[in-house]
Short mmCIF file of C-alpha atoms in Angstrom, two decimals:
data_model
loop_
_atom_site.label_atom_id
_atom_site.label_comp_id
_atom_site.label_asym_id
_atom_site.label_seq_id
_atom_site.Cartn_x
_atom_site.Cartn_y
_atom_site.Cartn_z
CA MET A 248 -32.60 -17.21 -4.02
CA SER A 249 -32.35 -20.66 -4.93
CA THR A 250 -30.40 -23.90 -3.33
CA GLU A 251 -27.84 -23.65 -6.33
CA LEU A 252 -26.86 -20.07 -5.81
CA TRP A 253 -26.58 -20.23 -2.25
CA ILE A 254 -24.64 -23.65 -2.71
CA GLY A 255 -22.22 -21.40 -5.30
CA LEU A 256 -21.94 -18.92 -3.03
CA ALA A 257 -20.71 -20.84 0.10
CA VAL A 258 -18.29 -22.48 -2.01
CA CYS A 259 -16.87 -19.38 -3.40
CA ALA A 260 -16.26 -17.98 0.07
CA LEU A 261 -14.70 -21.15 0.94
CA ALA A 262 -12.47 -21.17 -1.38
CA LEU A 263 -11.28 -17.14 -0.44
CA VAL A 264 -10.85 -17.79 3.26
CA LEU A 265 -8.68 -20.96 2.54
CA GLY A 266 -6.87 -19.31 0.05
CA LEU A 267 -5.73 -16.39 2.11
CA LEU A 268 -5.16 -18.79 5.24
CA ALA A 269 -3.21 -20.68 2.50
CA VAL A 270 -0.85 -17.43 2.26
CA LEU A 271 -1.14 -15.25 4.97
CA ALA A 272 -2.64 -17.12 8.52
CA PRO A 273 -0.06 -19.72 9.87
CA GLY A 274 -1.02 -22.29 12.36
CA PHE A 275 -4.45 -23.30 10.62
CA LEU A 276 -3.89 -26.73 10.23
CA ASN A 277 -1.06 -28.93 11.87
CA GLY A 278 1.35 -30.81 9.90
CA THR A 279 2.55 -34.28 10.35
CA ARG A 280 3.95 -34.94 13.98
CA ARG A 281 8.09 -34.97 13.71
CA LEU A 282 10.73 -34.48 16.64
CA ARG A 283 11.71 -30.38 16.11
CA ALA A 284 14.94 -28.81 17.44
CA PRO A 285 14.12 -26.37 20.31
CA GLY A 286 12.08 -23.26 19.35
CA GLN A 287 11.38 -24.63 15.86
CA THR A 288 7.65 -24.26 14.98
CA ARG A 289 5.22 -26.96 13.58
CA ALA A 290 4.46 -26.09 9.37
CA ASP A 291 0.92 -26.68 8.98
CA ALA A 292 -0.31 -28.12 5.17
CA LEU A 293 -2.07 -24.68 4.56
CA ARG A 294 1.03 -23.04 4.85
CA LEU A 295 3.44 -25.24 3.18
CA LEU A 296 1.05 -25.01 0.21
CA GLY A 297 0.81 -21.04 0.62
CA ASP A 298 4.41 -21.38 0.26
CA ARG A 299 4.92 -22.92 -2.80
CA ALA A 300 2.54 -21.10 -4.45
CA ALA A 301 4.48 -18.33 -3.54
CA ASN A 302 7.95 -19.66 -4.63
CA VAL A 303 6.45 -20.76 -8.10
CA THR A 304 4.95 -17.47 -8.52
CA ASP A 305 8.15 -15.43 -7.73
CA ALA A 306 10.09 -17.95 -9.97
CA ALA A 307 7.50 -17.43 -12.94
CA MET A 308 7.82 -13.82 -12.23
CA GLN A 309 11.51 -13.71 -12.35
CA ARG A 310 11.89 -15.71 -15.12
CA ARG A 311 9.74 -13.47 -17.42
CA GLY A 312 11.48 -10.29 -16.11
CA LEU A 313 7.54 -9.30 -14.96
CA SER A 314 7.60 -6.73 -12.02
CA PHE A 315 3.94 -6.00 -11.19
CA VAL A 316 5.32 -5.82 -7.54
CA THR A 317 8.34 -5.80 -6.15
CA ILE A 318 10.11 -6.52 -2.59
CA ASP A 319 10.79 -2.47 -2.37
CA ASP A 320 6.93 -2.00 -3.01
CA LEU A 321 5.94 -4.06 -0.39
CA GLU A 322 8.46 -2.99 2.41
CA LEU A 323 7.77 0.49 1.39
CA ALA A 324 4.04 -0.17 2.03
CA GLY A 325 4.75 -1.87 5.21
CA VAL A 326 3.77 -5.51 3.71
CA ARG A 327 5.45 -8.25 5.40
CA MET A 328 4.51 -10.32 2.17
CA ARG A 329 6.93 -11.54 -0.23
CA PRO A 330 5.96 -10.66 -4.41
CA GLY A 331 5.00 -14.10 -5.02
CA GLY A 332 2.74 -14.27 -2.00
CA TYR A 333 1.05 -10.83 -2.62
CA VAL A 334 0.35 -11.66 -5.97
CA VAL A 335 -1.13 -15.72 -5.07
CA MET A 336 -3.36 -13.46 -2.61
CA LEU A 337 -4.62 -11.02 -5.33
CA ALA A 338 -5.33 -14.19 -7.79
CA VAL A 339 -7.29 -15.72 -4.96
CA ILE A 340 -9.50 -12.88 -4.41
CA THR A 341 -10.17 -12.07 -7.69
CA THR A 342 -11.05 -15.79 -8.52
CA ALA A 343 -13.36 -15.44 -5.62
CA VAL A 344 -14.78 -12.20 -6.83
CA ALA A 345 -15.20 -13.95 -10.63
CA LEU A 346 -17.10 -16.81 -9.32
CA VAL A 347 -19.55 -15.09 -6.87
CA GLY A 348 -20.80 -12.50 -9.61
CA ALA A 349 -20.68 -14.90 -12.07
CA VAL A 350 -23.11 -16.83 -9.58
CA VAL A 351 -25.33 -13.83 -9.05
CA ILE A 352 -25.50 -12.31 -12.26
CA ALA A 353 -26.59 -15.91 -14.00
CA SER A 354 -28.93 -16.76 -11.47
CA THR A 355 -30.67 -13.26 -11.96
CA GLY A 356 -30.54 -13.38 -15.38
CA ALA A 357 -28.87 -9.87 -15.92
CA ALA A 358 -28.62 -7.77 -18.89
CA VAL A 359 -25.69 -7.38 -20.98
CA PHE A 360 -24.60 -4.10 -19.05
CA ALA A 361 -24.27 -6.31 -16.24
CA TRP A 362 -21.85 -8.52 -17.25
CA VAL A 363 -19.69 -5.76 -19.09
CA ALA A 364 -19.61 -4.36 -15.36
CA TYR A 365 -18.93 -7.86 -13.55
CA LEU A 366 -15.71 -8.22 -16.30
CA ALA A 367 -14.51 -4.30 -15.18
CA LEU A 368 -15.04 -5.25 -11.77
CA VAL A 369 -13.00 -8.96 -11.92
CA ILE A 370 -10.55 -6.75 -13.80
CA ALA A 371 -10.41 -3.87 -11.55
CA VAL A 372 -9.90 -6.53 -8.53
CA PRO A 373 -6.12 -7.34 -9.12
CA LEU A 374 -5.54 -3.56 -10.65
CA SER A 375 -6.30 -2.18 -7.29
CA GLY A 376 -3.62 -4.42 -5.32
CA ARG A 377 -1.20 -1.52 -6.87
CA LEU A 378 -3.62 1.04 -5.68
CA VAL A 379 -3.73 -0.17 -2.05
CA LEU A 380 0.26 -0.48 -1.88
CA GLY A 381 0.19 2.89 -3.24
CA LEU A 382 -2.24 4.28 -0.47
CA LEU A 383 -0.13 2.01 2.35
CA THR A 384 2.96 4.10 1.24
CA ARG A 385 1.83 7.17 1.43
CA LYS A 386 0.30 6.69 4.53
CA ARG A 387 3.21 4.86 5.71
CA ARG A 388 5.91 8.17 4.61
CA ALA A 389 3.25 10.87 6.02
CA ARG A 390 3.30 8.69 9.81
CA PHE A 391 7.27 8.97 8.74
CA ALA A 392 6.96 12.46 8.56
CA ASP A 393 5.44 13.03 11.23
CA GLN A 394 7.47 11.24 13.83
CA LEU A 395 10.66 13.41 12.05
CA ASP A 396 10.78 16.13 14.81
CA ASP A 397 10.51 14.01 17.59
CA THR A 398 13.23 11.39 16.01
CA LEU A 399 15.59 14.11 15.78
CA GLN A 400 15.04 15.07 18.93
CA LEU A 401 15.68 11.79 20.53
CA ILE A 402 18.95 11.75 18.31
CA SER A 403 19.84 15.26 19.83
CA SER A 404 19.84 14.04 23.16
CA GLY A 405 21.83 10.96 22.47
CA LEU A 406 24.66 13.49 21.63
CA ARG A 407 24.41 15.86 23.93
CA ALA A 408 24.50 12.24 26.52
CA GLY A 409 28.01 11.26 24.80
CA HIS A 410 27.00 8.78 22.23
CA SER A 411 28.08 8.79 18.53
CA LEU A 412 25.78 9.65 15.67
CA ALA A 413 25.73 5.97 14.61
CA ARG A 414 25.08 5.14 18.47
CA ALA A 415 22.36 7.53 18.83
CA ILE A 416 20.56 6.11 15.49
CA ASP A 417 20.93 2.56 16.29
CA ALA A 418 19.10 4.14 19.80
CA VAL A 419 16.24 5.34 17.57
CA SER A 420 15.79 1.96 15.43
CA ARG A 421 15.19 0.20 18.78
CA GLU A 422 13.37 2.90 20.85
CA ALA A 423 11.01 4.97 17.81
CA GLU A 424 7.69 3.19 16.73
CA SER A 425 6.85 2.32 13.44
CA PRO A 426 7.87 2.96 10.60
CA THR A 427 10.59 5.38 12.08
CA ALA A 428 12.37 2.35 13.63
CA GLU A 429 12.22 0.01 10.46
CA GLU A 430 14.11 3.31 8.22
CA PHE A 431 16.23 4.00 10.99
CA ALA A 432 17.40 0.53 11.67
CA ARG A 433 17.93 -0.01 7.94
CA ILE A 434 20.05 3.27 7.70
CA ILE A 435 22.70 2.02 10.58
CA ASN A 436 22.46 -1.67 8.93
CA GLU A 437 24.04 -0.01 5.69
CA ASN A 438 26.35 1.76 7.77
CA ARG A 439 27.34 -1.17 9.30
CA LEU A 440 27.79 -2.56 5.72
CA GLY A 441 30.16 0.06 4.91
CA MET A 442 28.54 2.90 3.53
CA ASP A 443 28.66 6.23 4.83
CA LEU A 444 26.41 7.60 7.23
CA GLY A 445 25.25 10.68 5.64
CA GLU A 446 24.62 8.95 2.09
CA ALA A 447 22.95 6.07 4.07
CA ILE A 448 20.71 8.83 5.69
CA MET A 449 20.01 10.42 2.10
CA ARG A 450 18.93 7.16 0.37
CA GLY A 451 16.58 6.65 3.04
CA ALA A 452 15.28 10.10 2.58
CA ARG A 453 15.09 9.73 -1.00
CA ARG A 454 13.01 6.36 -0.56
CA MET A 455 10.60 7.86 1.94
CA ARG A 456 10.50 10.78 0.06
CA SER A 457 11.39 12.72 2.71
CA ASP A 458 12.90 16.75 2.46
CA ASP A 459 13.38 17.36 5.96
CA LEU A 460 15.35 14.17 6.08
CA ALA A 461 17.49 15.17 3.24
CA TRP A 462 18.26 18.11 5.31
CA THR A 463 19.31 16.35 8.04
CA SER A 464 21.88 14.15 5.94
CA GLN A 465 23.06 17.86 4.53
CA ALA A 466 23.89 18.65 8.01
CA VAL A 467 25.63 15.37 8.89
CA ASP A 468 27.67 16.36 6.04
CA ILE A 469 28.30 19.52 6.90
CA HIS A 470 29.13 19.29 10.39
CA ARG A 471 31.58 16.60 9.11
CA GLU A 472 33.46 19.44 6.78
CA VAL A 473 33.47 22.35 9.38
CA GLY A 474 32.38 20.99 12.62
CA GLY A 475 30.86 22.48 15.01
CA ASN A 476 27.57 21.15 17.72
CA LEU A 477 25.71 18.71 15.74
CA SER A 478 23.27 18.44 18.48
CA GLU A 479 22.64 21.75 18.28
CA VAL A 480 22.20 21.92 14.57
CA LEU A 481 19.55 18.89 14.83
CA ASP A 482 17.55 21.08 17.91
CA HIS A 483 17.21 23.68 14.91
CA VAL A 484 16.30 21.19 12.03
CA ALA A 485 13.91 19.41 14.41
CA ASP A 486 12.35 23.03 15.50
CA THR A 487 11.79 23.90 11.41
CA ILE A 488 10.56 20.46 10.66
CA ARG A 489 7.87 20.71 13.69
CA GLU A 490 6.56 24.43 12.30
CA ARG A 491 6.56 22.53 8.84
CA ASN A 492 4.40 19.84 10.15
CA GLN A 493 1.93 22.30 11.93
CA ILE A 494 1.37 24.14 8.81
CA ARG A 495 0.88 20.71 7.19
CA ARG A 496 -1.81 19.74 9.37
CA GLN A 497 -3.25 23.31 8.77
CA VAL A 498 -3.67 23.00 4.89
CA ALA A 499 -5.01 19.23 5.21
CA THR A 500 -7.90 20.35 7.32
CA LEU A 501 -8.08 23.29 5.23
CA SER A 502 -8.38 21.33 2.30
CA SER A 503 -10.23 18.42 3.83
CA GLU A 504 -13.78 19.69 2.59
CA GLY A 505 -12.57 20.13 -0.97
CA ARG A 506 -11.13 16.55 -1.36
CA THR A 507 -13.92 15.15 0.06
CA SER A 508 -16.24 16.82 -2.36
CA ALA A 509 -14.08 15.44 -5.33
CA ASN A 510 -14.39 11.84 -3.98
CA VAL A 511 -18.23 12.34 -3.79
CA LEU A 512 -18.47 13.59 -7.13
CA MET A 513 -16.35 11.06 -8.53
CA ALA A 514 -18.13 8.09 -6.65
CA LEU A 515 -21.69 9.61 -7.68
CA PRO A 516 -21.55 8.58 -11.30
CA VAL A 517 -20.21 4.91 -10.88
CA GLY A 518 -22.59 4.44 -7.94
CA ILE A 519 -25.21 5.55 -9.56
CA ALA A 520 -24.82 3.39 -12.86
CA LEU A 521 -23.86 0.23 -10.43
CA VAL A 522 -27.51 0.87 -8.85
CA LEU A 523 -29.27 1.21 -12.24
CA SER A 524 -27.77 -1.75 -13.41
CA VAL A 525 -29.77 -3.94 -10.53
CA VAL A 526 -32.85 -1.93 -10.66
CA SER A 527 -33.26 -0.73 -14.27
CA PRO A 528 -31.26 -2.94 -16.57
CA HIS A 529 -33.33 -2.26 -19.21
CA TYR A 530 -32.64 1.57 -18.81
CA LEU A 531 -28.86 0.60 -19.41
CA SER A 532 -28.87 -1.70 -22.15
CA VAL A 533 -28.91 1.05 -25.01
CA PHE A 534 -25.51 1.64 -23.63
CA VAL A 535 -24.06 -1.81 -24.75
CA THR A 536 -26.18 -2.74 -27.47
CA THR A 537 -25.80 0.26 -30.03
CA PRO A 538 -22.79 1.98 -31.69
CA ILE A 539 -24.11 5.71 -29.88
CA GLY A 540 -24.17 4.08 -26.82
CA TRP A 541 -20.55 2.65 -26.98
CA VAL A 542 -19.74 6.19 -28.00
CA LEU A 543 -21.37 7.39 -25.47
CA ILE A 544 -19.28 5.66 -22.92
CA ALA A 545 -15.94 6.19 -24.43
CA VAL A 546 -16.70 9.86 -24.25
CA SER A 547 -17.83 9.58 -20.93
CA VAL A 548 -14.65 7.42 -19.26
CA VAL A 549 -12.47 10.50 -20.97
CA LEU A 550 -14.28 13.17 -19.30
CA PHE A 551 -14.21 11.08 -16.15
CA VAL A 552 -10.56 11.12 -16.55
CA ILE A 553 -10.40 14.29 -17.05
CA GLY A 554 -12.23 15.46 -14.22
CA ALA A 555 -10.48 13.16 -12.11
CA ILE A 556 -6.95 15.02 -12.67
CA TRP A 557 -8.56 18.27 -12.65
CA MET A 558 -9.99 18.11 -9.34
CA ARG A 559 -7.11 16.44 -7.78
CA SER A 560 -4.47 19.11 -8.95
CA ILE A 561 -7.41 21.58 -7.54
CA THR A 562 -7.66 19.76 -3.91
CA LYS A 563 -3.55 19.12 -3.77
CA ILE A 564 -1.62 21.95 -2.30
CA ARG A 565 2.06 22.18 -2.43
CA PHE A 566 3.98 24.68 0.06
#
């Protein structure tokens, strides 16, 4: 590799690191020394730059009514960032990828197909931000579902000890693991602001897409109407949820081979195309230099999407 290429790659990498630090990493550079109140931390220059960029991005998104990512999306995914900061981070990563890719392709003299793949990659980077949030949200909801049976046992124990339901839920919000602690803290805060406790639990069930938590909300409402031993009811609900979780884990284990095969089959054509674009770019140049080549690419993309949907429907088991 030439010296110019190494310099370009170093500059791009430095820009990426500084950009991420500006948004995510506090304490990298110290700001101006001044008197501070006890406990007040010192703002650093890059942190202030990142906050300013996030504020400008938030304001621009609000003025234009854009909703690429919302605060609810970030909270569900467990990402402690503002929408503007997340968009700025994606912009920095996209810029770094674009610069590095342009330097590499220009220095190697790649074919037209490599430039097409490069443009597709640059477009895919910001779009992958939504996919990452969706993946994190699904994992967070899955952890919440796995913890719910133990959570109900903890609430039931608090009720048997003489605490009220709100007090037992507050104890869960302080003692449980994430994400259960955050979600039940939100439930108890909504109740303190005047919302009915059953409705707050149902809102949490809709937010986490948890049928099990919805059953808990219904059990609370029924207990208020007809009375009875709520701790015993919650014990029965927890036992049912525990059995459902065992079945869910067993189904996931049995279907893991099919999901792995589907992922390999989906990644194989993309990987082969990328390898050929580097090893033998002239072999793929016919696809972007002739009309029939573009037609074949369009047909391949359509079949690729159909196959992805088909394999996903086969490997996704509902019960």
